[in-house]
Structure formats: C-alpha cells, structure tokens
Short mmCIF file of C-alpha atoms in Angstrom, two decimals:
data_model
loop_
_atom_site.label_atom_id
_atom_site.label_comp_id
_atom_site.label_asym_id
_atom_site.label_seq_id
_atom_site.Cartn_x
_atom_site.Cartn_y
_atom_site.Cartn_z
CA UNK A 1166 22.52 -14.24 -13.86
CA UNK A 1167 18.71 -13.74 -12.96
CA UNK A 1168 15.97 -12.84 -15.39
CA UNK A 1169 14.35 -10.16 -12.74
CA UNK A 1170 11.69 -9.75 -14.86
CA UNK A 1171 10.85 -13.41 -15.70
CA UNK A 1172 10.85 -13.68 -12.18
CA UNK A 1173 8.27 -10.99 -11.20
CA UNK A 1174 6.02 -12.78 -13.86
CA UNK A 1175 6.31 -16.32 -12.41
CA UNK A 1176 5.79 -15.34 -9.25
CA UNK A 1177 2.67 -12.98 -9.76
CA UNK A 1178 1.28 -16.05 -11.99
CA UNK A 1179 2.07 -18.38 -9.21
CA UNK A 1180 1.32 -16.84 -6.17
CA UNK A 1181 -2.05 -18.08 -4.24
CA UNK A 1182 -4.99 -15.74 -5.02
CA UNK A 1183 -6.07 -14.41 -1.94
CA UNK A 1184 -9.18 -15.14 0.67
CA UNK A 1185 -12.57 -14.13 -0.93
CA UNK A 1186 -13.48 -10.44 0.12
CA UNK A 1187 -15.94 -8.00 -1.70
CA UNK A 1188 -14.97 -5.22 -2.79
CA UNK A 1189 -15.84 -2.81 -0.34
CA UNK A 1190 -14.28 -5.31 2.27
CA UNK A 1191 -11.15 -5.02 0.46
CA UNK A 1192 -11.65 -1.17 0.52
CA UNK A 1193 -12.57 -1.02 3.99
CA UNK A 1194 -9.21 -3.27 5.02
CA UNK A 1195 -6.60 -1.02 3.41
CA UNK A 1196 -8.28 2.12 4.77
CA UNK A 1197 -8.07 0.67 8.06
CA UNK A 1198 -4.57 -0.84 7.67
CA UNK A 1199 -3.48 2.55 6.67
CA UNK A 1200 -6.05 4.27 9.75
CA UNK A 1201 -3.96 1.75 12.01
CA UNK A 1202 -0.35 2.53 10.42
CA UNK A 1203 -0.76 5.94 11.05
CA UNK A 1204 -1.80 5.70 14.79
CA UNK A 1205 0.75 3.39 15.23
CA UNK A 1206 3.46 6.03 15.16
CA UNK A 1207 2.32 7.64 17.97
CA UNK A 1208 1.76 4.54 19.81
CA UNK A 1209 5.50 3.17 19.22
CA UNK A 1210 7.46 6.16 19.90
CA UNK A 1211 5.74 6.73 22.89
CA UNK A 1212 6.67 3.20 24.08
CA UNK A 1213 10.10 3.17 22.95
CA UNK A 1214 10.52 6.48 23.52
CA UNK A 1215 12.59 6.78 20.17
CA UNK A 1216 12.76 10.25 18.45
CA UNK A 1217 11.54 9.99 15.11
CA UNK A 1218 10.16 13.76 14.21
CA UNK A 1219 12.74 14.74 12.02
CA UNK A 1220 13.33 11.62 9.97
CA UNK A 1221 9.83 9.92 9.38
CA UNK A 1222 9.80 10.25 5.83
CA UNK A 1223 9.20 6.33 4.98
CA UNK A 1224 5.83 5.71 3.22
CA UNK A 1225 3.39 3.11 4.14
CA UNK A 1226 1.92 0.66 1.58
CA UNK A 1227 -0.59 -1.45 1.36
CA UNK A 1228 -0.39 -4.22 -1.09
CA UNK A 1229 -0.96 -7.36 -2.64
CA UNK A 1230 0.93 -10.30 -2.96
CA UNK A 1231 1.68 -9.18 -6.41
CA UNK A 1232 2.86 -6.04 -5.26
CA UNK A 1233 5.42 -7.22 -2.16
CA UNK A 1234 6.66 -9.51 -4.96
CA UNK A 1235 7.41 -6.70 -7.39
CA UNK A 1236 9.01 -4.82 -4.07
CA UNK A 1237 10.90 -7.81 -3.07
CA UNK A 1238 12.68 -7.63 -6.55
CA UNK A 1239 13.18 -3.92 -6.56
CA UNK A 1240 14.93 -4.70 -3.29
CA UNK A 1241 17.02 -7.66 -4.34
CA UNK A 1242 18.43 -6.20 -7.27
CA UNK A 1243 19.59 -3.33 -5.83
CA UNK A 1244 21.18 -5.30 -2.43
CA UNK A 1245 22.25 -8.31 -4.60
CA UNK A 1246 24.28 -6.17 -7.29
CA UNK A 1247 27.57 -6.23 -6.16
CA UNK A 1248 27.33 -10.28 -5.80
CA UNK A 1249 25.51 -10.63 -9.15
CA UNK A 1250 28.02 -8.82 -10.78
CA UNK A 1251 30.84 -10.59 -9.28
CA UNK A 1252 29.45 -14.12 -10.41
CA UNK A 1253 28.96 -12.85 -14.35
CA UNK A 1254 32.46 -11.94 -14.81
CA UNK A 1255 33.30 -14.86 -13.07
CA UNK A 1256 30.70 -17.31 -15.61
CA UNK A 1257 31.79 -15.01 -18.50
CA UNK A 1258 35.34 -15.74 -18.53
CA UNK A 1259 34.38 -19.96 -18.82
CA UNK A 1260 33.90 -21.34 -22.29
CA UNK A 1261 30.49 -20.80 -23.70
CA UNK A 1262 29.79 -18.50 -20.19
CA UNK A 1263 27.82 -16.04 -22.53
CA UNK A 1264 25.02 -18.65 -23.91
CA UNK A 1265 24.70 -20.22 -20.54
CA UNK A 1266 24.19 -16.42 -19.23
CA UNK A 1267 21.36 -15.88 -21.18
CA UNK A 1268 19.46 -19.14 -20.59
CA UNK A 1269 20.78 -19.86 -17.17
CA UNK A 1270 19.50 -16.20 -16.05
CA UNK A 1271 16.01 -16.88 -17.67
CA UNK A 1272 15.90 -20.59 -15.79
CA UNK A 1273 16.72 -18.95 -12.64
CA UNK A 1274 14.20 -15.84 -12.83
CA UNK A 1275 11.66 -18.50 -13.14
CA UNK A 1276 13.02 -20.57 -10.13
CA UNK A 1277 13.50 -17.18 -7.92
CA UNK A 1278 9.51 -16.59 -9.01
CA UNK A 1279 8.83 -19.48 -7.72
CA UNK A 1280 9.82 -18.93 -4.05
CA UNK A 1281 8.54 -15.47 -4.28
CA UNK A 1282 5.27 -16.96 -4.70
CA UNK A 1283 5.81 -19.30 -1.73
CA UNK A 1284 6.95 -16.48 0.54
CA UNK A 1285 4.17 -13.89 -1.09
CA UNK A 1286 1.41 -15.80 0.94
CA UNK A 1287 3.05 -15.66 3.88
CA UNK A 1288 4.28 -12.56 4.80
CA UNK A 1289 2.10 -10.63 7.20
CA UNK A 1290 3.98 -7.10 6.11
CA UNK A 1291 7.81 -5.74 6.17
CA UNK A 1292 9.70 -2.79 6.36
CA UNK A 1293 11.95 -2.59 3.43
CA UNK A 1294 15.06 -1.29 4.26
CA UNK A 1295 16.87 -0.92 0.72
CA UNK A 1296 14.12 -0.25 -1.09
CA UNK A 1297 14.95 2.01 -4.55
CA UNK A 1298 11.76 3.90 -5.50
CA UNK A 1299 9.89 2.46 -8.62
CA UNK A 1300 6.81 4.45 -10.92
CA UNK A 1301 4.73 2.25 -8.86
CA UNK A 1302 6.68 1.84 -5.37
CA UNK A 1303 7.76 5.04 -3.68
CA UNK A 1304 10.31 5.05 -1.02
CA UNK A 1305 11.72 7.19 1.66
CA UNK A 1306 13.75 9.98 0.44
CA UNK A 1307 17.72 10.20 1.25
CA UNK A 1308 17.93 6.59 1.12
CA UNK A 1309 15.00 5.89 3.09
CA UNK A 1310 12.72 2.59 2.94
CA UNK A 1311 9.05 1.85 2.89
CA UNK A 1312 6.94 -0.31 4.88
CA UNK A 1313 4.72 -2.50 3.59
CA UNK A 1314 1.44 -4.16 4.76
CA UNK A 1315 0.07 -7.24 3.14
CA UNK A 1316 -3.64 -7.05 3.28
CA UNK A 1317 -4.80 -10.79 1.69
CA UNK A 1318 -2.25 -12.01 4.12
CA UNK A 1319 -3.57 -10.19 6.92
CA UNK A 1320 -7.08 -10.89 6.09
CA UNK A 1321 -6.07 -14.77 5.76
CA UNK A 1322 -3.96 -14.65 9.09
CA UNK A 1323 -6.88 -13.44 11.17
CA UNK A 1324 -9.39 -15.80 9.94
CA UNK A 1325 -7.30 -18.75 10.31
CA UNK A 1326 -6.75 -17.61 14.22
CA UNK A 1327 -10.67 -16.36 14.45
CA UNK A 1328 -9.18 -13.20 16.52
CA UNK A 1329 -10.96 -9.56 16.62
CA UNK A 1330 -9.84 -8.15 13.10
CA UNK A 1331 -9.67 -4.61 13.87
CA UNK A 1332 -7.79 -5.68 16.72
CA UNK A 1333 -5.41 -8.14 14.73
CA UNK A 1334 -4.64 -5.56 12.14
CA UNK A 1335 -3.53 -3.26 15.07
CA UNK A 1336 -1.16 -5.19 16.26
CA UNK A 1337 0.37 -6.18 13.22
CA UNK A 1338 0.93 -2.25 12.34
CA UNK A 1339 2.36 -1.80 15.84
CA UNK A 1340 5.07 -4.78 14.75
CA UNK A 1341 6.03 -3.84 11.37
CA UNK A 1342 5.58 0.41 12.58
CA UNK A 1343 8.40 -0.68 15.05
CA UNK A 1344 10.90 -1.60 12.92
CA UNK A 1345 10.02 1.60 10.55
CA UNK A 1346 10.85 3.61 13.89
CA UNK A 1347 13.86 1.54 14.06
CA UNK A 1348 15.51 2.72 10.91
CA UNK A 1349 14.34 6.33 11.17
CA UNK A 1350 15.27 7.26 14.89
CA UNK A 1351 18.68 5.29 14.48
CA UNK A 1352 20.31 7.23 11.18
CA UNK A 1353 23.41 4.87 11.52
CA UNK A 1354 21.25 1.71 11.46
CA UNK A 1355 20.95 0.81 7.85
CA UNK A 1356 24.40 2.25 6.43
CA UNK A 1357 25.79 -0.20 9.38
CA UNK A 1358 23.49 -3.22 8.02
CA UNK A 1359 24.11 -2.96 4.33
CA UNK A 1360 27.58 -2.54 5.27
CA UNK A 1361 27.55 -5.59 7.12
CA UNK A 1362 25.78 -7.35 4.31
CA UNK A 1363 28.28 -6.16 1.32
CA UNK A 1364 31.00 -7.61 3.06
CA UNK A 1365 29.40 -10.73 3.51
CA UNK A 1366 28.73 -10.92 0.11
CA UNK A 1367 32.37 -9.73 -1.10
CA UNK A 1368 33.21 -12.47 1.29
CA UNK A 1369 31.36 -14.99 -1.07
CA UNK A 1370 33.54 -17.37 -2.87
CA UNK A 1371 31.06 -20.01 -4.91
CA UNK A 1372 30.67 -21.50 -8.25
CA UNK A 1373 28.10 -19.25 -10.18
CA UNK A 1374 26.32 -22.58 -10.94
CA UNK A 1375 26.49 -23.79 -7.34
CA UNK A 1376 24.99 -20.90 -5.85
CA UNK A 1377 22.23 -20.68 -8.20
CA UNK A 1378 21.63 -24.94 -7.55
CA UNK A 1379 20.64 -24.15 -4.01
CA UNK A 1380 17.93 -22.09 -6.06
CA UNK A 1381 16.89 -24.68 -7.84
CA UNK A 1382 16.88 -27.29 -5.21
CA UNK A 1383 14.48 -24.73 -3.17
CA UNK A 1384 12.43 -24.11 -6.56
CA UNK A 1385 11.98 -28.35 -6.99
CA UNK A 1386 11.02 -28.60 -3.50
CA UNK A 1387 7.96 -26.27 -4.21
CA UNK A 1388 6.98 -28.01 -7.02
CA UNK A 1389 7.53 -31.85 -6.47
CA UNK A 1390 10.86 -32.09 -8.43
CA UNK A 1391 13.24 -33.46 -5.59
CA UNK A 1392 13.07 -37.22 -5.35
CA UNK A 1393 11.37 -38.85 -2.35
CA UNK A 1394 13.87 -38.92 0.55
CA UNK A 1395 16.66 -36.71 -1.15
CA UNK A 1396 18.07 -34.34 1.11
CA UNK A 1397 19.46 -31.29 1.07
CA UNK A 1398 23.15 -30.83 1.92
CA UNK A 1399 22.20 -31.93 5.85
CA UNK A 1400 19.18 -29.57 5.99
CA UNK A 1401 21.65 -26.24 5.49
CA UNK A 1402 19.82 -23.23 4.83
CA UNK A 1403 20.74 -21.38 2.16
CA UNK A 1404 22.95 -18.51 3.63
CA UNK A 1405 24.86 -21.79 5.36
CA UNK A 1406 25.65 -22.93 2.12
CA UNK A 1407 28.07 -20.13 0.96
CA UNK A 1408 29.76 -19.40 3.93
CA UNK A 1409 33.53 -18.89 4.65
CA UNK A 1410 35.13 -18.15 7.98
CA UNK A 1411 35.12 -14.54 7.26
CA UNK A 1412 31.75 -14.98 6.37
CA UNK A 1413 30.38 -16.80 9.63
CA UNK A 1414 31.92 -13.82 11.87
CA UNK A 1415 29.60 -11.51 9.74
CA UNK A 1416 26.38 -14.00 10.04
CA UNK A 1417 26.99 -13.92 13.33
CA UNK A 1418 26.78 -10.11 13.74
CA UNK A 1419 24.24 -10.19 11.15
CA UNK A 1420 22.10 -12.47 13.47
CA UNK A 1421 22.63 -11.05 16.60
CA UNK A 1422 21.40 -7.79 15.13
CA UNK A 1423 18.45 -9.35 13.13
CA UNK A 1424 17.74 -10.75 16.75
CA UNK A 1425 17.55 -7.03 18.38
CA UNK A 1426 15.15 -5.87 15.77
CA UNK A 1427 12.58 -8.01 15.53
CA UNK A 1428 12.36 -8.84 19.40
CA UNK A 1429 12.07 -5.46 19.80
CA UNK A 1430 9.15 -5.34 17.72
CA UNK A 1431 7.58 -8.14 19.55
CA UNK A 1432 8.10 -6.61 22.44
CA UNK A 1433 6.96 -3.40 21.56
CA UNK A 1434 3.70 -4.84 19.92
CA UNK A 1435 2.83 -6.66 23.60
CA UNK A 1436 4.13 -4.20 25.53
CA UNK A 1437 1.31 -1.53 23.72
CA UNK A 1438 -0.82 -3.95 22.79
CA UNK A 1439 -2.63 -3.95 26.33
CA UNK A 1440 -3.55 -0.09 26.27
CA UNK A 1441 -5.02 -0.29 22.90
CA UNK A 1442 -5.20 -3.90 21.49
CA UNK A 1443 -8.11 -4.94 23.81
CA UNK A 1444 -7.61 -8.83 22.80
CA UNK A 1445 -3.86 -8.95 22.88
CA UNK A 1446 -3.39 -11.82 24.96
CA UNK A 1447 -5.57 -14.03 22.66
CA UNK A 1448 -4.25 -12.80 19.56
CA UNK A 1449 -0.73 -13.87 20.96
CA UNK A 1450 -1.22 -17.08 22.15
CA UNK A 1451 -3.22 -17.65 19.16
CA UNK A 1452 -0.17 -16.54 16.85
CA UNK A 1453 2.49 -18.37 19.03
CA UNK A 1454 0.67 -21.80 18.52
CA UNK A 1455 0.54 -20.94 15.02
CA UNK A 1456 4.18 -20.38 14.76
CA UNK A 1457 5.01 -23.41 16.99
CA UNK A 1458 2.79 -25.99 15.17
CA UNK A 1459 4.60 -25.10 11.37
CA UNK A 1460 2.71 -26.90 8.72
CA UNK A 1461 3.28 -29.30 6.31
CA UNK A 1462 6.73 -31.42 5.56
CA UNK A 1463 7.23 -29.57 2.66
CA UNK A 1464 6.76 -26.22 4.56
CA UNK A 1465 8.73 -27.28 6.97
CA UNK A 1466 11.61 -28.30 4.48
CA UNK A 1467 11.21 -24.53 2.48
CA UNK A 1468 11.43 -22.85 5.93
CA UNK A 1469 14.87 -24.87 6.69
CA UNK A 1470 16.36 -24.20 3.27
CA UNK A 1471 15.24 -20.54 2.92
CA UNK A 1472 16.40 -19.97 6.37
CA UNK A 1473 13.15 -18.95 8.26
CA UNK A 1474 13.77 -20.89 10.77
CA UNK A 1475 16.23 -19.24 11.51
CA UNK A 1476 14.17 -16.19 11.60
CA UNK A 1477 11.66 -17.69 13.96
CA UNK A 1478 14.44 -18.23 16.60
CA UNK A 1479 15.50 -14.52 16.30
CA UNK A 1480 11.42 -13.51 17.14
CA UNK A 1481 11.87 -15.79 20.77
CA UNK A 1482 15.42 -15.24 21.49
CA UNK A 1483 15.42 -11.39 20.93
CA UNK A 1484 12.43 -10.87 22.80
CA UNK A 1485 13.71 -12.30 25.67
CA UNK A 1486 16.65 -10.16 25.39
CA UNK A 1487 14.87 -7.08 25.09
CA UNK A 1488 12.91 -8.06 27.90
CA UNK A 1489 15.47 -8.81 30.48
CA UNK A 1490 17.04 -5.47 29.56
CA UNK A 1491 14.08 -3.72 30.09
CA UNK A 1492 13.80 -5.21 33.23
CA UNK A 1493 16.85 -4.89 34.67
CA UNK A 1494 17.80 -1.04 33.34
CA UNK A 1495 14.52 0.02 32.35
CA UNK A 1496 13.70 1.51 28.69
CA UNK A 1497 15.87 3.94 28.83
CA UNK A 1498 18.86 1.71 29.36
CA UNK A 1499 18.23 -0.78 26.89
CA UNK A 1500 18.01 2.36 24.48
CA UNK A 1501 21.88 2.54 24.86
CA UNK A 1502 22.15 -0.34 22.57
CA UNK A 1503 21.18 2.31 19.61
CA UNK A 1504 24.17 4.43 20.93
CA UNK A 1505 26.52 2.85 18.10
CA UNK A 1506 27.86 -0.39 16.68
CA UNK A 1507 29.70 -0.60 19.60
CA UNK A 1508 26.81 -0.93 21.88
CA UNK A 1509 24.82 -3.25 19.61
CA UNK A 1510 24.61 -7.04 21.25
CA UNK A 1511 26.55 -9.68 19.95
CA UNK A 1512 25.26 -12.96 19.65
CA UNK A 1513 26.14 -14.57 22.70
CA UNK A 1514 25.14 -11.12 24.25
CA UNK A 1515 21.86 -12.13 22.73
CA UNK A 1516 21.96 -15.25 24.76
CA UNK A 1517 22.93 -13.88 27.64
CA UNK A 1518 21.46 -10.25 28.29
CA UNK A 1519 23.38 -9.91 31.35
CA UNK A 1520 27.19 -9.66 29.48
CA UNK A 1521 25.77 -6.77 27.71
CA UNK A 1522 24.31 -5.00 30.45
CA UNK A 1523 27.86 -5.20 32.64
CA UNK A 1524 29.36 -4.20 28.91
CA UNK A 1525 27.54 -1.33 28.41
CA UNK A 1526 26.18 0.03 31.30
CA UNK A 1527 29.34 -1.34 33.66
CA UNK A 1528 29.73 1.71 36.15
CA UNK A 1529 33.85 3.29 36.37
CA UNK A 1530 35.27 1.86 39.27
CA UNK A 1531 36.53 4.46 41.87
#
C-alpha cells in the first residue's frame, strides 16, 4: 500500500534546507538544545509535580528535518499496520489488485514524502509516542518513546519572531519535556491511546483507493496539481473523511485527550517559563500572533486537510481547561485526571472544566 521507503527519499529530497548556520553554530544549538532538555526535567516535574524517577528512560534527540522524517515513518509504520494490512487483503482480492499494489504503493510513498516534507519544516519538536527503535533512532526501552527536537526549525522559529534564542530554545524544551513527563509518570497513558487509536482504525471501513485519494489530493495541493477553485470534499480534514459513527465516538475521546496533553504543556511551559525563561511573555505573544496570523492560502488549505487546525484548537481550548482546574482545585487536583481513563475529560468536559471538576472531585453527600 505505501512505498515507506520511496517515501523517506521524497521527502528528504523535498524538504526545505534549513536557515544558514556555521558549523560551530549548528554545534553550539544542539549542545544547548540538549543542555536545555536535560534541565527541563527538573523544571517540569517540579511544576507538575509528576513522579517520573523510575520510568524516565525516553531519549532525547536532536535532529534534522531529514531525521524527524525518517522518525515519522518508523512511527507510522508501526501505528498504521493493522490498517495497512487490512486495506491489502482488501485491494488483493479485486482483479489485477496485485499490479496496482506494487505501483499504487510506490505512487503513494512518493505522495506521503511529499507532505512529510511540508510538515518537516514546521515542526518545532515532538515526543514520539510509538516510536520502534531503528540503527539510527533509539527509543525508550519497554515500549517507551523518544522525544525529538528540531534544531533548523527552532533556529528558523526564533529568527522569524526576533526573541532571545537561548531563551526560545528553553521554552520549547519545557513544552515538548512536558509531554515526555506525560507518558512516563502516567504508565497507563499510551497503552490507553494506542488502544484508542486501533479501534478507530479497525473501525475504518473505506475503499483502499479512496483513502489513499485524500493522499493525493493533499500531495497536489503542495505541488500545484488541484485546479484553481476545486475544493476538497467541504474543507474535511483528513481523519473526517473516513469516519463512521463508531468512529466519531472514538475522535471524540481521541480529541478531548489530545486537548489535555498539549494544554498541559502550554501551560506548563508559561507557568515555568517566568522563573527561568526571563522573556516569556514576549516569546508568547510573539508565538500566539504567529499562530493566529497562519500563512499563505495554500498553507492554510494543507493545515485544513491534514487536520492541524484542528490541532491548533486543542493548544487554546486545553489550556484553558487546565487552567481553570488549576484554579479552582489547585495542581494537585487537576492531577486526578491522570488517576485513570475514568478520570480523563471528555470533550465537552474540555469545554466546560467545571462538569469535570463536580465529576471527579464531587464530595459524598452525608
């Protein structure tokens, strides 16, 4: 179905090269990424007061766009299998399924490449959850993932914003060392999310050749191949596109908790940021207009399809969630919602931070 290797060479031909930097620039920005990684740790579990001591075993990389592409594939294949698999037997079984397997997976390697190289310039850094260890890409043991900081991206980021850059690259390590301290301190957290994601998947009911056309239509986009005008299927992203009812009740947990992580991690990265991040408050009204103001109308139409939109919303509206919470019960309450599944928001809990403090922390009446 996809040429994973095809596509790790289109992208990594594709991608943007990065800004201009010497090469003891470069060396001094991953020495200090890492420097700032490190202290991190410290900085975040003393916030959060999460426990991660016995489970910190995730390593932290620094990369290029070359290599979060060649991680982003490691990770797809593995998370993707069960789906992939599911659509060959289905393609094999039509007349001539074979021969359009082995063409159709090389077409779509190079269309997958091609949004990898969109997305490689624009990632700041991630923590990879399902990440299988490579020759070149360790990962945690027992299961564990690895977090990954994109240096030309940083380096880009904070000259476009003209912010402090020791400062910049700071708070970007407090962000992405959140979510690392997310997965570690909450052992339950990922087995509950790729859970959640293989039944959305076995929930998936499309044409091989459909699904892989709302590749393509992302790919053309990129590259100037859509007519002028054309739309695409009402602006759907592409997780809307393949949904069933069984599947939208999964999104929806899917979102709420997508919603909890990361504006937790934008809370956490303000709520240090003042103690050690002397330029905090520039550096995030700085990045907020940056987010707000998008960029082109192509951009603008990849971020709809793709779904980062989407994602943008979750930064704002699980923020304020994490904020009211922390208002109302202090840290320690909103820490409940790591208790279990059960205690996780929903989605209109995300909306309304109130139902889930009377769910969780409703008191046993006499």
């Amino acid at each position: 179905m996809v040429d994973w290797n095809i596509a790790v060479a289109t992208a990594t031909r594709l991608v943007r090269p990065g800004p201009e930097v010497s090469r003891d620039e470069a060396r001094a920005v991953v020495a200090e990424l890492r420097r700032h990684a490190k202290a991190s740790e410290g900085h975040v579990r003393g916030f959060t007061r999460l426990n991660t001591d016995e489970l910190h075993d995730t390593p932290v990389l620094v990369v290029d766009r070359p290599g979060w592409v060649r991680a982003n594939v490691a990770g797809f294949r593995e998370i993707l299998k069960p789906l992939l698999s599911k659509m060959q037997q289905r393609r094999g079984s039509t007349p001539g399924g074979a021969v359009l397997g082995a063409v159709g997976g090389k077409i779509t390697g190079v269309e997958l490449g091609i949004l990898l190289a969109f997305l490689a310039s624009r990632v700041l850094g991630q923590y990879e959850t399902f990440a299988p260890a490579t020759h070149d890409l360790p990962a945690g043991e027992n299961g564990g993932g690895r977090l990954l900081l994109v240096a030309p991206n940083v380096v880009h980021v904070e000259r476009e914003l003209d912010v402090d850059p020791h400062d910049f690259r700071l708070w970007v390590c407090l962000h992405e060392e959140t979510h690392r301290t997310q997965f570690t301190a909450v052992p339950w957290l990922r087995d509950h999310l790729e859970g959640e994601i293989q039944a959305f998947l076995a929930e998936t009911d499309v044409d091989p050749m459909a699904f892989l056309e709302r590749i393509r239509d992302a790919a053309q986009s990129l590259i100037g191949g859509r007519p002028e005008g054309e739309e695409n299927d009402g602006g759907r992203s592409l997780v809307e596109l393949v949904q069933t009812p069984a599947q939208r009740e999964i999104l929806g947990r899917l979102t709420a908790v997508m919603s909890l992580l990361e504006g937790h991690a934008d809370y956490v990265m303000d709520g240090v940021g003042p103690d050690v991040v002397p330029t905090v408050a520039e550096i995030r009204e700085k990045f907020q207009q940056r987010r707000d103001k998008g960029a082109s109308r192509l951009d603008m139409a990849l971020r709809k399809l793709l779904g980062l939109d989407a994602k943008l919303r979750q930064y704002r509206e699980g923020e304020r969630f994490v904020r009211v919470v922390v208002d109302q019960v202090g840290m320690d309450g909103f820490n409940r919602v790591w208790t279990s599944p059960n205690t996780l928001p929903t989605k209109a809990e995300i909306a309304e931070p109130a139902d889930w403090i009377a769910r969780v922390h409703r008191k046993t009446e006499p």
